[in-house]
Coordinates of C-alpha atoms and ligand atoms in Angstrom, one line a residue:
M884 CA 0.0 0.0 0.0
K885 CA 1.4 3.4 -0.9
D886 CA 0.3 6.8 0.2
L887 CA 2.0 9.9 -1.0
T888 CA 1.7 11.7 2.3
G889 CA 3.4 8.9 4.1
Q890 CA 4.9 5.5 3.9
L891 CA 4.1 2.2 5.6
F892 CA 7.1 0.7 7.3
G893 CA 8.3 -0.6 10.6
G894 CA 6.5 -1.6 13.7
N895 CA 6.6 -0.4 17.2
W896 CA 10.4 -0.2 17.0
T897 CA 10.0 2.6 14.5
E898 CA 8.7 4.8 17.2
K899 CA 11.6 3.9 19.5
K900 CA 14.1 4.6 16.8
L901 CA 12.6 8.0 16.0
E902 CA 12.3 8.9 19.7
I903 CA 16.0 8.1 20.3
L904 CA 16.8 10.3 17.3
R905 CA 14.5 13.2 18.3
K906 CA 15.9 13.3 21.8
Y907 CA 19.5 13.1 20.6
L908 CA 18.9 16.0 18.2
E909 CA 17.4 18.1 21.0
S910 CA 20.3 17.3 23.4
Y911 CA 22.8 18.0 20.6
N912 CA 21.4 21.4 19.9
I913 CA 21.2 22.3 23.6
A914 CA 24.8 21.2 24.1
L915 CA 26.1 23.2 21.1
K916 CA 23.9 26.2 21.2
N917 CA 26.5 28.6 22.6
Q918 CA 29.2 27.3 20.3
P919 CA 30.0 29.2 17.1
F920 CA 29.3 26.3 14.7
E921 CA 26.5 26.1 12.1
R922 CA 24.6 23.0 13.1
V923 CA 23.4 20.8 10.2
Y924 CA 21.0 17.9 10.3
I925 CA 21.4 15.5 7.4
D926 CA 18.7 12.9 6.7
A927 CA 20.2 10.7 4.0
F928 CA 17.2 8.4 3.6
A929 CA 14.6 11.0 4.3
G930 CA 11.3 9.5 3.0
T931 CA 8.5 12.0 3.0
G932 CA 8.6 13.5 6.4
Y933 CA 5.5 11.5 7.4
R934 CA 4.7 7.9 8.1
Q935 CA 1.4 6.1 7.6
Q936 CA 0.6 4.1 10.7
R937 CA -1.8 1.2 10.4
S938 CA -5.0 2.3 12.1
H939 CA -5.4 -0.8 14.2
L940 CA -2.4 0.1 16.3
Y941 CA -4.5 2.8 17.9
G942 CA -7.8 1.1 17.1
N943 CA -9.3 0.7 20.6
F944 CA -8.8 4.4 21.4
A945 CA -10.0 5.6 18.0
I946 CA -13.6 5.9 19.4
F947 CA -12.4 8.8 21.5
E948 CA -11.6 11.8 19.3
E949 CA -8.9 13.2 21.5
F950 CA -7.0 9.9 21.6
K951 CA -7.4 9.5 17.9
K952 CA -5.8 12.9 17.3
D953 CA -3.0 12.4 19.8
E954 CA -2.0 9.0 18.5
S955 CA -2.1 10.0 14.9
E956 CA -0.1 13.1 15.4
K957 CA 2.4 11.3 17.5
F958 CA 2.9 8.4 15.2
L959 CA 2.7 10.0 11.8
K960 CA 5.8 12.0 11.9
G961 CA 8.9 10.7 10.2
S962 CA 12.5 11.7 10.9
A963 CA 12.5 14.7 8.6
K964 CA 9.4 16.3 10.2
L965 CA 10.6 15.5 13.7
A966 CA 14.0 17.0 13.0
L967 CA 12.3 20.2 11.8
E968 CA 10.4 20.5 15.0
V969 CA 13.4 20.0 17.3
N970 CA 14.0 23.0 19.7
P971 CA 16.5 24.6 19.6
P972 CA 16.5 24.2 15.9
F973 CA 19.4 23.3 13.5
H974 CA 20.7 26.1 11.3
K975 CA 20.3 23.9 8.2
Y976 CA 18.6 20.7 7.2
I977 CA 19.6 18.5 4.3
F978 CA 17.1 15.9 3.1
I979 CA 18.3 13.3 0.6
E980 CA 15.9 10.9 -1.2
T981 CA 16.0 9.0 -4.5
D982 CA 12.2 8.7 -5.0
G983 CA 10.7 11.6 -7.1
E984 CA 7.3 11.3 -5.4
K985 CA 8.8 11.5 -2.0
I986 CA 10.9 14.5 -3.1
A987 CA 7.7 16.2 -4.0
E988 CA 6.3 15.5 -0.5
L989 CA 9.6 16.9 1.0
E990 CA 9.1 20.1 -1.0
K991 CA 5.7 20.4 0.6
L992 CA 7.3 19.9 4.0
K993 CA 9.8 22.6 3.2
N994 CA 6.9 25.0 2.3
E995 CA 5.4 24.3 5.7
H996 CA 8.6 25.6 7.3
P997 CA 9.5 28.8 5.4
E998 CA 11.5 30.0 8.3
K999 CA 14.0 27.1 8.1
K1000 CA 16.9 26.6 5.8
I1001 CA 16.2 23.3 4.0
E1002 CA 18.0 21.7 1.1
I1003 CA 16.2 18.8 -0.6
I1004 CA 18.4 16.7 -2.8
Q1005 CA 17.3 14.0 -5.1
S1006 CA 20.3 11.7 -5.1
D1007 CA 21.6 8.4 -4.1
A1008 CA 22.6 8.9 -0.4
N1009 CA 26.1 7.3 -0.8
E1010 CA 26.9 9.5 -3.7
F1011 CA 25.8 12.7 -1.9
I1012 CA 27.5 11.9 1.4
Q1013 CA 30.8 11.0 -0.1
S1014 CA 30.9 14.2 -2.1
Y1015 CA 29.4 16.4 0.6
C1016 CA 31.8 15.3 3.4
G1017 CA 34.8 16.2 1.3
K1018 CA 33.5 19.6 0.3
E1019 CA 31.8 21.1 3.4
D1020 CA 33.6 23.7 5.5
W1021 CA 34.2 21.6 8.7
A1022 CA 36.0 24.3 10.5
N1023 CA 32.7 26.1 11.0
N1024 CA 30.1 23.3 10.7
R1025 CA 29.0 20.4 12.9
A1026 CA 26.4 17.8 11.8
V1027 CA 24.2 14.9 12.8
L1028 CA 23.6 12.4 10.1
F1029 CA 20.7 9.8 10.2
L1030 CA 21.2 6.7 8.1
D1031 CA 17.8 5.0 8.0
P1032 CA 17.8 2.7 4.9
F1033 CA 15.3 0.0 4.1
A1034 CA 18.1 -2.6 3.8
T1035 CA 21.8 -2.8 2.9
E1036 CA 22.1 0.5 0.9
V1037 CA 24.7 2.2 3.2
E1038 CA 28.3 1.7 1.8
W1039 CA 31.3 1.7 4.0
L1040 CA 32.9 4.3 1.8
S1041 CA 30.1 6.7 3.0
I1042 CA 30.8 5.8 6.7
E1043 CA 34.5 6.4 6.1
A1044 CA 33.8 9.8 4.5
V1045 CA 31.7 10.8 7.5
A1046 CA 34.4 9.7 10.0
K1047 CA 37.1 11.5 8.1
T1048 CA 35.3 14.9 8.7
K1049 CA 35.7 14.4 12.5
C1050 CA 32.7 16.7 12.7
I1051 CA 29.7 14.5 12.2
D1052 CA 27.8 12.4 14.7
V1053 CA 26.0 9.5 13.0
W1054 CA 23.1 7.2 13.8
I1055 CA 23.2 4.1 11.7
L1056 CA 20.3 1.6 11.4
F1057 CA 22.3 -1.5 10.5
P1058 CA 20.4 -4.1 8.6
L1059 CA 21.2 -7.1 10.7
M1060 CA 18.8 -9.6 9.2
A1061 CA 19.6 -8.7 5.6
V1062 CA 23.3 -9.0 6.3
N1063 CA 22.8 -12.3 7.9
R1064 CA 21.0 -13.5 4.8
L1065 CA 23.8 -12.2 2.5
L1066 CA 26.1 -14.4 4.6
A1067 CA 24.6 -17.5 3.1
K1068 CA 25.1 -21.0 4.6
D1069 CA 26.4 -22.2 1.3
P1070 CA 29.8 -20.3 0.8
Q1071 CA 29.2 -20.5 -3.0
K1072 CA 26.1 -18.4 -2.5
V1073 CA 27.5 -15.6 -0.4
F1074 CA 26.9 -12.1 -1.6
S1075 CA 30.5 -11.1 -1.4
E1076 CA 30.4 -7.9 -3.3
R1077 CA 27.6 -6.5 -1.3
L1078 CA 29.2 -7.6 2.0
N1079 CA 32.5 -5.9 0.9
S1080 CA 30.6 -2.7 0.2
I1081 CA 28.9 -2.8 3.6
F1082 CA 31.9 -3.7 5.7
G1083 CA 34.6 -2.0 3.6
T1084 CA 36.8 -5.1 3.7
D1085 CA 36.7 -8.8 2.8
E1086 CA 37.8 -9.7 6.3
W1087 CA 34.3 -10.7 7.1
F1088 CA 34.9 -14.0 5.3
E1089 CA 37.6 -15.1 7.7
R1090 CA 35.6 -13.9 10.6
F1091 CA 32.3 -15.5 9.7
Y1092 CA 33.3 -18.7 7.9
N1093 CA 35.4 -21.6 9.3
T1094 CA 37.0 -24.5 7.5
R1095 CA 36.9 -28.1 8.7
T1096 CA 38.8 -31.1 7.2
L1097 CA 36.7 -34.2 6.7
N1098 CA 38.5 -37.5 6.3
D1099 CA 36.6 -40.3 4.6
I1100 CA 37.2 -44.1 5.3
F1101 CA 39.5 -44.3 2.2
G1102 CA 41.9 -41.8 3.7
K1103 CA 40.8 -39.0 1.4
S1104 CA 40.3 -35.6 3.0
E1105 CA 38.2 -32.7 2.0
E1106 CA 38.0 -29.1 3.2
I1107 CA 34.5 -28.0 4.1
V1108 CA 33.9 -24.3 4.5
F1109 CA 30.9 -23.5 6.7
K1110 CA 29.2 -20.4 8.2
A1111 CA 30.1 -19.8 11.8
C1112 CA 28.5 -16.6 13.0
N1113 CA 25.4 -15.3 14.7
Y1114 CA 23.7 -11.9 14.8
Q1115 CA 25.8 -10.9 17.8
G1116 CA 29.0 -11.7 15.9
I1117 CA 27.9 -9.7 12.9
A1118 CA 27.1 -6.7 15.1
Q1119 CA 30.4 -7.0 17.0
F1120 CA 32.3 -7.0 13.7
Y1121 CA 30.5 -3.8 12.5
N1122 CA 31.1 -2.2 15.9
E1123 CA 34.9 -2.9 15.6
R1124 CA 34.9 -1.5 12.1
L1125 CA 33.3 1.7 13.4
K1126 CA 35.6 2.0 16.4
A1127 CA 38.6 1.9 14.0
I1128 CA 37.6 5.1 12.3
F1129 CA 35.5 7.2 14.7
S1130 CA 36.5 9.3 17.7
G1131 CA 33.9 7.4 19.8
V1132 CA 31.4 4.6 19.3
A1133 CA 28.5 3.8 21.7
E1134 CA 29.0 0.4 23.2
K1135 CA 25.3 0.3 23.9
T1136 CA 23.2 -0.4 20.8
K1137 CA 19.6 -1.2 20.2
V1138 CA 18.3 -4.3 18.4
F1139 CA 14.9 -4.0 16.8
Y1140 CA 12.9 -7.2 16.3
N1141 CA 10.1 -8.1 13.9
S1142 CA 6.9 -9.6 15.0
R1143 CA 8.5 -13.1 15.1
Q1144 CA 11.1 -11.8 17.4
S1145 CA 13.9 -12.1 14.9
P1146 CA 16.4 -9.2 14.9
L1147 CA 15.8 -6.9 11.9
F1148 CA 18.0 -3.9 12.5
Q1149 CA 20.6 -2.7 15.1
L1150 CA 20.9 0.9 15.9
F1151 CA 24.5 2.2 16.2
F1152 CA 25.9 5.6 17.2
A1153 CA 29.3 7.0 16.4
A1154 CA 30.7 10.4 17.3
G1155 CA 33.0 12.3 14.9
N1156 CA 34.5 15.0 16.9
P1157 CA 37.3 14.0 19.3
K1158 CA 36.4 16.8 21.7
G1159 CA 32.7 16.3 21.6
A1160 CA 32.7 12.5 21.5
P1161 CA 32.7 11.7 25.3
I1162 CA 29.5 13.7 25.9
A1163 CA 27.9 12.7 22.7
I1164 CA 28.5 9.0 23.6
R1165 CA 27.2 9.5 27.1
I1166 CA 23.9 11.1 25.8
A1167 CA 23.5 8.4 23.1
E1168 CA 24.1 5.5 25.5
H1169 CA 21.6 7.0 27.9
L1170 CA 19.0 7.2 25.2
L1171 CA 19.8 3.7 23.9
R1172 CA 19.4 2.3 27.4
S1173 CA 16.3 4.2 28.5
I1174 CA 14.1 4.3 25.4
Ligands
LIG2546 C1 13.1 3.6 5.9 S1 12.8 4.8 4.8 C2 13.2 6.3 5.6 C3 12.2 6.7 6.6 C4 12.5 8.1 7.3 N1 13.8 8.1 7.9 C5 11.4 8.4 8.2 O1 11.6 8.3 9.4 O2 10.3 8.9 7.8 C6 14.0 4.7 3.6 C7 13.9 5.8 2.5 O3 15.1 5.8 1.7 C8 14.8 6.0 0.4 N2 16.0 5.4 -0.4 C9 16.2 4.1 -0.8 N3 17.4 4.0 -1.3 C10 18.0 5.2 -1.3 C11 19.3 5.7 -1.7 N4 20.1 4.9 -2.3 N5 19.5 7.0 -1.5 C12 18.6 7.8 -0.9 N6 17.4 7.4 -0.5 C13 17.1 6.1 -0.7 C14 13.5 5.3 0.2 O4 12.8 5.8 -1.0 C15 12.8 5.5 1.5 O5 12.0 6.7 1.4

């Protein structure tokens, strides 16, 4: 089902994800409000600014008008809209999206906030980030980047470009279930290129696959390669990759599960600026623990 004013995705965990983001943006702007930097919010997978919530999620309360209104207003906002409402505000907002129809919705959102400096960019997020990070004036700017893809779109090259600025804090929704599927049980069927692009290395193979020698009764031996990793191991590897390039990485993360209790995504936080990292990590870990 598609609706131009919003999009259907996520479950209850979507609210948690957005609440963590919203609270972080608020704390970030409070913490930096007396600093001379221009604060930028970058939403690299921006969507439309709104989400369409299945009505049964607030069904029982829908008979009361006031509940209906509260629930719908609370649940319908997507990351872009929430970021625009954060107080104190950012100096600039950059919304990136590939889909033309969603871009049109973002333009409407921009018109709803004429007082705000908003750039809407129709582009692949990776392309934009890699070029923007190298061009922006990082002596005078600080940014928070939200990477909220549907699946495995985020390239390690983008993460590296972000870390290199030393001025961007980033929230990454890592597609745990999708990556686990790319790591096929049959080593012949592993999606190596995509995994290299996500992890920025091919070391995942050594980490996630083991070799065993099987001897048959005729004395012939055969090397068997088999998958030897779980969700925790995948997340641990990604965390180590982040730690190698960022000033700080939150040890605490949040796993989001689907209705069958299988891990879908894991939310990571990394801080870019060496001076700001300790406080940024403290705030992020508090939010990851308490929401
Ligand atoms: C999970 S949704 C984002 C939801 C949004 N953060 C929110 O809270 O409303 C992912 C979005 O990324 C867009 N998208 C997919 N691939 C992209 C890419 N390579 N670059 C930029 N946007 C992309 C999709 O069209 C979709 O709107």
